């Protein structure tokens, strides 16, 4: 006989474990199935450990500028093994935190790999347990939160081997920092690893097939980022297509085509960061009648798959592939399951890249607003004239706002500079509350702060900027 629950969640990343907590809060008997480690890729191999690495790189890079602050040190260097160990320790701490939360909320954790059994009145899941054997669990509602993994291109030689060709996973635990590195793909993952290894002195070249780096960002931000990264020593091939990667005696050789010409780049290691694919295999989804497009489960606005009682959230349900989007979708999905009423109001989802400088955005770019037939009012304010930025020695970058010219609604915001990933939530909240230029212009921002640039950019869109 199968063990029965109200809700079974497959996957314990930020989508899965947050959904489980909310499910338990709503009084539902809940179980979560995890085949690897609680916290999923984000806490163990993604969001959290990469930020620990980036912080080490940021601090090390700042040592070059100590003299600007009237400071000095006698010796400059790093212990790479300790840098990696700290990152893994941080990941372990968060993993233990999720385990505590599951216990606190009385969510049963089942360690193993899940597969659906066809022919049951309610979704039945058979779990191949880590400890051996199997266990059957059944629930009125099953939520897929299985996430995604790095896309590889074996035909072009872009298949990780753990030594010379890495995905984000291998890049988190190398034995040493490579002297030279090629990063294939300039999205957030590629740029963050490029920033980290460059900060520690690696010679880094980034290859991007599209016309500009960070292609999902506003074009002005992409251009500013390109310039800032080159200033820090990063090299770029944009736009350029990777034709073939081959392994050499000392590393890798990457054949690149750009502008009708072909060149071969050589490095110790290559990182493949060309997107992700949903984890939809080997669960019996097709046999259940689940619709899958381009490796992602097709769902409605509540996360429902069309198969009674089966839902999907987060990365496995498609872009944007962001941890906070997965958590948000999970809470909405379980509240819908619990019958709490219409909670499918679309909320703006911010995106962040934790490079140096940082990049953050929410809503429409200026170009997207124009493509929709709007007449946007655009404001900009540079950090070079912001008092706090000058005092902190962080004058690089700017804030850009996009307002609807007809209604005055804030429809987009884009930032590049120090700590902007901590500031974007202000614009996200404003958009969630459907704020217009009037509310933002009337908001009092504390002085001195970097956030004053947000206020000035809002003023600038309407010709009212104060400090330029």
mmCIF file of N, CA and C in Angstrom, residues 7 18 47 60 72 75 85 91 93 160 183 187-188 206 209 212 246 256 263 274 284 287 290 374 376 402 453:
data_model
loop_
_atom_site.group_PDB
_atom_site.id
_atom_site.type_symbol
_atom_site.label_atom_id
_atom_site.label_comp_id
_atom_site.label_asym_id
_atom_site.label_seq_id
_atom_site.Cartn_x
_atom_site.Cartn_y
_atom_site.Cartn_z
ATOM 1 N N UNK A 7 -0.088 16.418 -0.208
ATOM 2 C CA UNK A 7 0.795 16.996 -1.220
ATOM 3 C C UNK A 7 2.144 16.288 -1.192
ATOM 4 N N UNK A 18 10.330 25.731 -0.363
ATOM 5 C CA UNK A 18 9.441 26.828 0.030
ATOM 6 C C UNK A 18 7.983 26.408 -0.133
ATOM 7 N N UNK A 47 23.280 29.329 -6.736
ATOM 8 C CA UNK A 47 23.159 30.698 -6.210
ATOM 9 C C UNK A 47 24.079 30.984 -5.027
ATOM 10 N N UNK A 60 39.576 40.169 -2.933
ATOM 11 C CA UNK A 60 40.953 40.065 -3.440
ATOM 12 C C UNK A 60 41.240 41.160 -4.464
ATOM 13 N N UNK A 72 47.236 49.971 3.320
ATOM 14 C CA UNK A 72 48.263 49.143 2.686
ATOM 15 C C UNK A 72 48.379 47.822 3.429
ATOM 16 N N UNK A 75 51.569 41.830 2.278
ATOM 17 C CA UNK A 75 51.566 40.650 1.420
ATOM 18 C C UNK A 75 50.204 40.479 0.762
ATOM 19 N N UNK A 85 36.873 25.854 -0.098
ATOM 20 C CA UNK A 85 36.348 25.242 1.132
ATOM 21 C C UNK A 85 35.322 26.155 1.802
ATOM 22 N N UNK A 91 27.549 26.518 1.561
ATOM 23 C CA UNK A 91 26.509 25.668 0.986
ATOM 24 C C UNK A 91 26.016 24.641 2.008
ATOM 25 N N UNK A 93 26.009 24.913 5.244
ATOM 26 C CA UNK A 93 25.220 25.598 6.270
ATOM 27 C C UNK A 93 23.785 25.804 5.807
ATOM 28 N N UNK A 160 31.090 18.261 -20.646
ATOM 29 C CA UNK A 160 31.992 18.361 -19.497
ATOM 30 C C UNK A 160 32.689 17.043 -19.184
ATOM 31 N N UNK A 183 35.213 31.075 -21.461
ATOM 32 C CA UNK A 183 33.827 30.932 -21.013
ATOM 33 C C UNK A 183 32.930 31.037 -22.239
ATOM 34 N N UNK A 187 25.676 34.875 -20.421
ATOM 35 C CA UNK A 187 24.565 35.139 -19.525
ATOM 36 C C UNK A 187 25.084 35.313 -18.108
ATOM 37 N N UNK A 188 24.178 35.340 -17.142
ATOM 38 C CA UNK A 188 24.584 35.582 -15.758
ATOM 39 C C UNK A 188 25.594 34.554 -15.259
ATOM 40 N N UNK A 206 35.604 35.479 -23.015
ATOM 41 C CA UNK A 206 34.186 35.108 -23.061
ATOM 42 C C UNK A 206 33.717 35.131 -24.515
ATOM 43 N N UNK A 209 27.456 34.196 -28.796
ATOM 44 C CA UNK A 209 26.951 34.069 -30.161
ATOM 45 C C UNK A 209 26.058 35.240 -30.561
ATOM 46 N N UNK A 212 25.512 40.963 -28.421
ATOM 47 C CA UNK A 212 26.072 41.649 -27.259
ATOM 48 C C UNK A 212 26.038 40.733 -26.044
ATOM 49 N N UNK A 246 38.111 21.126 -28.964
ATOM 50 C CA UNK A 246 38.912 19.905 -28.900
ATOM 51 C C UNK A 246 39.876 20.000 -27.727
ATOM 52 N N UNK A 256 36.513 29.267 -33.291
ATOM 53 C CA UNK A 256 35.492 30.311 -33.230
ATOM 54 C C UNK A 256 35.353 30.972 -34.600
ATOM 55 N N UNK A 263 39.038 31.622 -36.093
ATOM 56 C CA UNK A 263 40.265 31.620 -35.299
ATOM 57 C C UNK A 263 40.172 30.534 -34.240
ATOM 58 N N UNK A 274 25.870 27.781 -21.786
ATOM 59 C CA UNK A 274 25.029 28.096 -22.943
ATOM 60 C C UNK A 274 23.553 27.800 -22.678
ATOM 61 N N UNK A 284 8.477 9.203 -16.184
ATOM 62 C CA UNK A 284 7.218 8.698 -16.701
ATOM 63 C C UNK A 284 6.209 9.785 -17.014
ATOM 64 N N UNK A 287 4.131 9.290 -20.340
ATOM 65 C CA UNK A 287 3.097 8.253 -20.231
ATOM 66 C C UNK A 287 1.858 8.771 -19.513
ATOM 67 N N UNK A 290 1.696 14.334 -19.829
ATOM 68 C CA UNK A 290 2.217 15.669 -19.554
ATOM 69 C C UNK A 290 2.815 16.244 -20.837
ATOM 70 N N UNK A 374 4.528 51.381 -27.023
ATOM 71 C CA UNK A 374 4.483 52.435 -26.006
ATOM 72 C C UNK A 374 5.435 53.573 -26.384
ATOM 73 N N UNK A 376 7.867 55.338 -24.258
ATOM 74 C CA UNK A 376 8.434 55.388 -22.905
ATOM 75 C C UNK A 376 9.120 56.707 -22.585
ATOM 76 N N UNK A 402 12.325 53.284 -16.807
ATOM 77 C CA UNK A 402 11.461 53.328 -17.987
ATOM 78 C C UNK A 402 10.017 53.455 -17.514
ATOM 79 N N UNK A 453 20.226 57.419 -6.345
ATOM 80 C CA UNK A 453 20.299 57.383 -7.811
ATOM 81 C C UNK A 453 18.989 56.878 -8.406
#
